[in-house]
Amino acid sequence: MGTVASLFVVLFAGVAVFTAHQNRFEGYNFGYEAYVQNNPAVLARFCGFMAALFIAAASAYQPYDSVLATMTNIVMVITFALVALVASQYVNDHLILRNVRNTDEVVGKRNLAVAIVEMSTYLATALIFAGGTHDASHGFWFNALWFIIGQAFMIGAVQLFATLALAPGGIGAPVFYKKIEGGNAACAVSLAGFVLSGGIVIGSMLSKQPTTFGEDLKWIALALVGWLVLMALTRMAVMAITWFTSLRLAWFPDELGKDNNWAAGLFDGVMFVAITAAFISVVG
């Protein structure tokens, strides 16, 4: 019964906070836009938020705790998770897609490309959060510090990705973000896969037993550099596969940027996630 009650606490808390935040700070009525106006981008944003909240809350669940202990853990983690997820929307709006007016695109223009990137940001944030809270020995300040470091790394990694994603024909983050602002789902899905992969690798690193801050920083930094190199090699492999299987008729960056081939973006994003999962299993 404790587990079932916890699920409903997460559900109703997430809905209440999301709708209140969107109504008050983002300037639109969530229910009206989602269900009366049938706006799929608004619902995608909501789905990403709720899925992320459940991922974050799951890290607090201990099956051998009493009902009271489980509920206490869940309520505490939900509170911090909600703060982290709301903060991640501001990070996405002002630091990741800083050249894009996210809410105008999602609500006014029904831009699913922007909503897809938002979904991935929510999920990556939840994975980073869950990684920090997975080990009971991690204290509040440990989690807070590494959460900030993880978010900072993701911002930098995304800017690097956006700068080079359409190279050599479209080098520069503004070029890439302009595609997403224009509703390019291929670029959005590719970026979403990369962001989600970043959340997976950072969350996995944070779930380890801590030692000293210096040793933790050194180990995580080396792992993240290795992951970035692996992601670059993954993109090169995707480009080579596309080039040769199309009988040298398709150039992968053009499939994303010019042709808006969402299936190509999905291939790219799935490969990022799959190779990251393999990387995590190897580095332990």
CSV table of N, CA and C in Angstrom, one decimal, residues 101-187:
chain,number,residue,atom,x,y,z
A,101,ARG,N,12.6,31.3,-28.2
A,101,ARG,CA,11.6,31.7,-27.2
A,101,ARG,C,10.7,30.4,-27.0
A,102,ASN,N,11.1,29.6,-26.1
A,102,ASN,CA,10.5,28.2,-26.0
A,102,ASN,C,9.0,28.2,-25.8
A,103,THR,N,8.5,29.0,-24.9
A,103,THR,CA,7.1,28.9,-24.6
A,103,THR,C,6.3,29.4,-25.8
A,104,ASP,N,6.8,30.5,-26.5
A,104,ASP,CA,6.1,31.0,-27.7
A,104,ASP,C,6.1,29.9,-28.8
A,105,GLU,N,7.2,29.2,-28.9
A,105,GLU,CA,7.3,28.1,-29.9
A,105,GLU,C,6.3,26.9,-29.5
A,106,VAL,N,6.4,26.5,-28.3
A,106,VAL,CA,5.6,25.3,-27.9
A,106,VAL,C,4.1,25.6,-27.8
A,107,VAL,N,3.7,26.8,-27.3
A,107,VAL,CA,2.3,27.1,-27.1
A,107,VAL,C,1.8,27.8,-28.3
A,108,GLY,N,2.4,28.8,-28.8
A,108,GLY,CA,1.9,29.6,-29.9
A,108,GLY,C,2.0,28.9,-31.3
A,109,LYS,N,3.2,28.2,-31.5
A,109,LYS,CA,3.4,27.6,-32.8
A,109,LYS,C,3.4,26.1,-32.8
A,110,ARG,N,3.0,25.5,-31.7
A,110,ARG,CA,2.9,24.1,-31.6
A,110,ARG,C,4.2,23.4,-32.1
A,111,ASN,N,5.3,23.9,-31.7
A,111,ASN,CA,6.6,23.4,-32.2
A,111,ASN,C,7.1,22.2,-31.5
A,112,LEU,N,6.9,21.0,-32.1
A,112,LEU,CA,7.2,19.8,-31.4
A,112,LEU,C,8.7,19.6,-31.3
A,113,ALA,N,9.5,20.2,-32.2
A,113,ALA,CA,10.9,20.1,-32.1
A,113,ALA,C,11.5,20.7,-30.8
A,114,VAL,N,11.0,21.9,-30.4
A,114,VAL,CA,11.4,22.5,-29.2
A,114,VAL,C,10.9,21.6,-28.0
A,115,ALA,N,9.7,21.1,-28.1
A,115,ALA,CA,9.2,20.3,-27.0
A,115,ALA,C,10.0,19.0,-26.8
A,116,ILE,N,10.5,18.4,-27.9
A,116,ILE,CA,11.3,17.2,-27.8
A,116,ILE,C,12.6,17.5,-27.1
A,117,VAL,N,13.2,18.6,-27.4
A,117,VAL,CA,14.4,19.0,-26.7
A,117,VAL,C,14.1,19.2,-25.2
A,118,GLU,N,13.0,19.9,-24.9
A,118,GLU,CA,12.6,20.1,-23.5
A,118,GLU,C,12.4,18.8,-22.8
A,119,MET,N,11.8,17.8,-23.4
A,119,MET,CA,11.6,16.5,-22.8
A,119,MET,C,12.9,15.9,-22.5
A,120,SER,N,13.9,15.9,-23.4
A,120,SER,CA,15.2,15.3,-23.1
A,120,SER,C,15.9,16.0,-22.0
A,121,THR,N,15.7,17.3,-21.9
A,121,THR,CA,16.4,18.1,-20.8
A,121,THR,C,15.8,17.7,-19.4
A,122,TYR,N,14.4,17.5,-19.4
A,122,TYR,CA,13.8,17.1,-18.1
A,122,TYR,C,14.3,15.7,-17.7
A,123,LEU,N,14.4,14.8,-18.7
A,123,LEU,CA,14.8,13.4,-18.4
A,123,LEU,C,16.2,13.3,-18.0
A,124,ALA,N,17.1,14.1,-18.7
A,124,ALA,CA,18.5,14.1,-18.3
A,124,ALA,C,18.7,14.6,-16.9
A,125,THR,N,18.0,15.7,-16.6
A,125,THR,CA,18.0,16.3,-15.2
A,125,THR,C,17.6,15.2,-14.2
A,126,ALA,N,16.5,14.5,-14.5
A,126,ALA,CA,16.1,13.5,-13.5
A,126,ALA,C,17.1,12.4,-13.3
A,127,LEU,N,17.8,12.0,-14.4
A,127,LEU,CA,18.8,10.9,-14.3
A,127,LEU,C,20.0,11.4,-13.5
A,128,ILE,N,20.4,12.7,-13.7
A,128,ILE,CA,21.5,13.2,-12.9
A,128,ILE,C,21.1,13.3,-11.4
A,129,PHE,N,19.9,13.7,-11.2
A,129,PHE,CA,19.3,13.8,-9.8
A,129,PHE,C,19.3,12.4,-9.2
A,130,ALA,N,18.8,11.5,-9.9
A,130,ALA,CA,18.6,10.1,-9.4
A,130,ALA,C,20.0,9.5,-9.1
A,131,GLY,N,21.0,9.8,-9.9
A,131,GLY,CA,22.3,9.3,-9.7
A,131,GLY,C,22.9,9.8,-8.3
A,132,GLY,N,22.6,11.1,-8.0
A,132,GLY,CA,23.1,11.6,-6.8
A,132,GLY,C,22.4,11.1,-5.5
A,133,THR,N,21.1,10.8,-5.7
A,133,THR,CA,20.4,10.3,-4.5
A,133,THR,C,20.3,8.8,-4.4
A,134,HIS,N,20.9,8.1,-5.3
A,134,HIS,CA,20.9,6.6,-5.4
A,134,HIS,C,21.5,6.0,-4.1
A,135,ASP,N,22.7,6.5,-3.7
A,135,ASP,CA,23.4,6.0,-2.6
A,135,ASP,C,23.0,6.8,-1.4
A,136,ALA,N,22.6,6.1,-0.3
A,136,ALA,CA,22.1,6.8,0.9
A,136,ALA,C,23.2,7.5,1.6
A,137,SER,N,24.5,7.2,1.3
A,137,SER,CA,25.6,7.9,2.0
A,137,SER,C,25.8,9.3,1.4
A,138,HIS,N,25.2,9.6,0.3
A,138,HIS,CA,25.3,10.9,-0.3
A,138,HIS,C,24.5,11.9,0.5
A,139,GLY,N,25.2,13.0,1.0
A,139,GLY,CA,24.5,14.0,1.7
A,139,GLY,C,23.9,15.1,0.8
A,140,PHE,N,23.1,16.0,1.4
A,140,PHE,CA,22.5,17.0,0.7
A,140,PHE,C,23.5,17.9,-0.2
A,141,TRP,N,24.6,18.3,0.5
A,141,TRP,CA,25.5,19.2,-0.2
A,141,TRP,C,26.3,18.4,-1.3
A,142,PHE,N,26.5,17.1,-1.1
A,142,PHE,CA,27.1,16.3,-2.1
A,142,PHE,C,26.2,16.3,-3.4
A,143,ASN,N,25.0,16.1,-3.2
A,143,ASN,CA,24.0,16.0,-4.3
A,143,ASN,C,23.9,17.4,-4.9
A,144,ALA,N,23.8,18.4,-4.1
A,144,ALA,CA,23.6,19.8,-4.7
A,144,ALA,C,24.8,20.2,-5.5
A,145,LEU,N,26.0,20.0,-5.0
A,145,LEU,CA,27.2,20.4,-5.7
A,145,LEU,C,27.4,19.6,-7.0
A,146,TRP,N,27.2,18.3,-7.0
A,146,TRP,CA,27.4,17.5,-8.2
A,146,TRP,C,26.3,17.7,-9.2
A,147,PHE,N,25.1,18.0,-8.7
A,147,PHE,CA,24.0,18.3,-9.6
A,147,PHE,C,24.3,19.6,-10.4
A,148,ILE,N,24.9,20.6,-9.7
A,148,ILE,CA,25.2,21.8,-10.4
A,148,ILE,C,26.4,21.6,-11.4
A,149,ILE,N,27.4,20.8,-11.0
A,149,ILE,CA,28.5,20.4,-11.9
A,149,ILE,C,28.0,19.7,-13.1
A,150,GLY,N,27.1,18.7,-12.9
A,150,GLY,CA,26.5,17.9,-14.0
A,150,GLY,C,25.8,18.8,-14.9
A,151,GLN,N,24.9,19.7,-14.4
A,151,GLN,CA,24.2,20.6,-15.3
A,151,GLN,C,25.1,21.5,-16.1
A,152,ALA,N,26.2,22.0,-15.5
A,152,ALA,CA,27.1,22.9,-16.2
A,152,ALA,C,27.8,22.1,-17.3
A,153,PHE,N,28.2,20.8,-17.0
A,153,PHE,CA,28.8,20.0,-18.1
A,153,PHE,C,27.9,19.8,-19.2
A,154,MET,N,26.6,19.5,-18.9
A,154,MET,CA,25.6,19.3,-20.0
A,154,MET,C,25.4,20.5,-20.8
A,155,ILE,N,25.4,21.7,-20.2
A,155,ILE,CA,25.2,22.9,-21.0
A,155,ILE,C,26.4,23.1,-22.0
A,156,GLY,N,27.6,22.9,-21.5
A,156,GLY,CA,28.8,23.0,-22.3
A,156,GLY,C,28.8,22.0,-23.4
A,157,ALA,N,28.5,20.7,-23.1
A,157,ALA,CA,28.4,19.6,-24.1
A,157,ALA,C,27.4,19.9,-25.2
A,158,VAL,N,26.2,20.4,-24.8
A,158,VAL,CA,25.2,20.7,-25.8
A,158,VAL,C,25.6,21.8,-26.7
A,159,GLN,N,26.3,22.8,-26.2
A,159,GLN,CA,26.8,23.9,-27.0
A,159,GLN,C,27.8,23.4,-28.0
A,160,LEU,N,28.7,22.5,-27.6
A,160,LEU,CA,29.7,21.9,-28.5
A,160,LEU,C,29.0,21.0,-29.6
A,161,PHE,N,28.0,20.3,-29.1
A,161,PHE,CA,27.2,19.4,-30.1
A,161,PHE,C,26.5,20.3,-31.1
A,162,ALA,N,25.8,21.3,-30.6
A,162,ALA,CA,25.1,22.2,-31.6
A,162,ALA,C,26.0,22.9,-32.5
A,163,THR,N,27.2,23.3,-32.1
A,163,THR,CA,28.2,23.9,-32.9
A,163,THR,C,28.6,23.1,-34.1
A,164,LEU,N,28.8,21.8,-33.8
A,164,LEU,CA,29.4,20.9,-34.8
A,164,LEU,C,28.4,19.9,-35.5
A,165,ALA,N,27.1,19.9,-35.0
A,165,ALA,CA,26.2,18.9,-35.5
A,165,ALA,C,26.0,18.9,-37.0
A,166,LEU,N,26.0,20.1,-37.6
A,166,LEU,CA,25.7,20.2,-39.0
A,166,LEU,C,27.0,20.4,-39.9
A,167,ALA,N,28.1,20.3,-39.2
A,167,ALA,CA,29.4,20.5,-39.9
A,167,ALA,C,29.6,19.5,-41.1
A,168,PRO,N,30.3,19.9,-42.1
A,168,PRO,CA,31.0,21.2,-42.3
A,168,PRO,C,30.1,22.3,-43.0
A,169,GLY,N,28.9,21.9,-43.4
A,169,GLY,CA,28.1,22.9,-44.1
A,169,GLY,C,27.5,24.0,-43.2
A,170,GLY,N,27.2,23.6,-41.9
A,170,GLY,CA,26.5,24.6,-41.1
A,170,GLY,C,27.1,24.7,-39.7
A,171,ILE,N,28.4,25.1,-39.6
A,171,ILE,CA,29.0,25.1,-38.3
A,171,ILE,C,28.5,26.3,-37.5
A,172,GLY,N,28.2,26.1,-36.3
A,172,GLY,CA,27.8,27.1,-35.4
A,172,GLY,C,26.5,26.8,-34.7
A,173,ALA,N,26.4,27.0,-33.4
A,173,ALA,CA,25.2,26.7,-32.6
A,173,ALA,C,24.0,27.5,-33.1
A,174,PRO,N,24.1,28.8,-33.4
A,174,PRO,CA,22.9,29.5,-33.9
A,174,PRO,C,22.3,28.9,-35.1
A,175,VAL,N,23.1,28.4,-36.0
A,175,VAL,CA,22.6,27.7,-37.2
A,175,VAL,C,21.7,26.5,-36.8
A,176,PHE,N,22.3,25.7,-35.9
A,176,PHE,CA,21.6,24.5,-35.4
A,176,PHE,C,20.3,24.9,-34.7
A,177,TYR,N,20.3,25.8,-33.8
A,177,TYR,CA,19.2,26.2,-33.0
A,177,TYR,C,18.1,26.8,-33.9
A,178,LYS,N,18.5,27.5,-35.0
A,178,LYS,CA,17.6,28.1,-35.9
A,178,LYS,C,16.7,27.0,-36.6
A,179,LYS,N,17.4,25.8,-36.8
A,179,LYS,CA,16.7,24.7,-37.4
A,179,LYS,C,15.6,24.2,-36.4
A,180,ILE,N,15.9,24.1,-35.2
A,180,ILE,CA,15.0,23.6,-34.2
A,180,ILE,C,13.8,24.6,-34.0
A,181,GLU,N,14.2,25.9,-34.0
A,181,GLU,CA,13.2,27.0,-34.0
A,181,GLU,C,12.2,26.9,-35.1
A,182,GLY,N,12.7,26.4,-36.3
A,182,GLY,CA,11.9,26.3,-37.5
A,182,GLY,C,11.1,25.0,-37.5
A,183,GLY,N,11.2,24.2,-36.4
A,183,GLY,CA,10.4,23.0,-36.3
A,183,GLY,C,11.1,21.7,-36.9
A,184,ASN,N,12.4,21.8,-37.0
A,184,ASN,CA,13.2,20.7,-37.6
A,184,ASN,C,13.3,19.5,-36.6
A,185,ALA,N,12.4,18.5,-36.8
A,185,ALA,CA,12.3,17.4,-35.8
A,185,ALA,C,13.6,16.5,-35.9
A,186,ALA,N,14.2,16.4,-37.0
A,186,ALA,CA,15.4,15.6,-37.2
A,186,ALA,C,16.5,16.1,-36.3
A,187,CYS,N,16.8,17.4,-36.3
A,187,CYS,CA,17.8,18.0,-35.4
A,187,CYS,C,17.4,17.9,-34.0
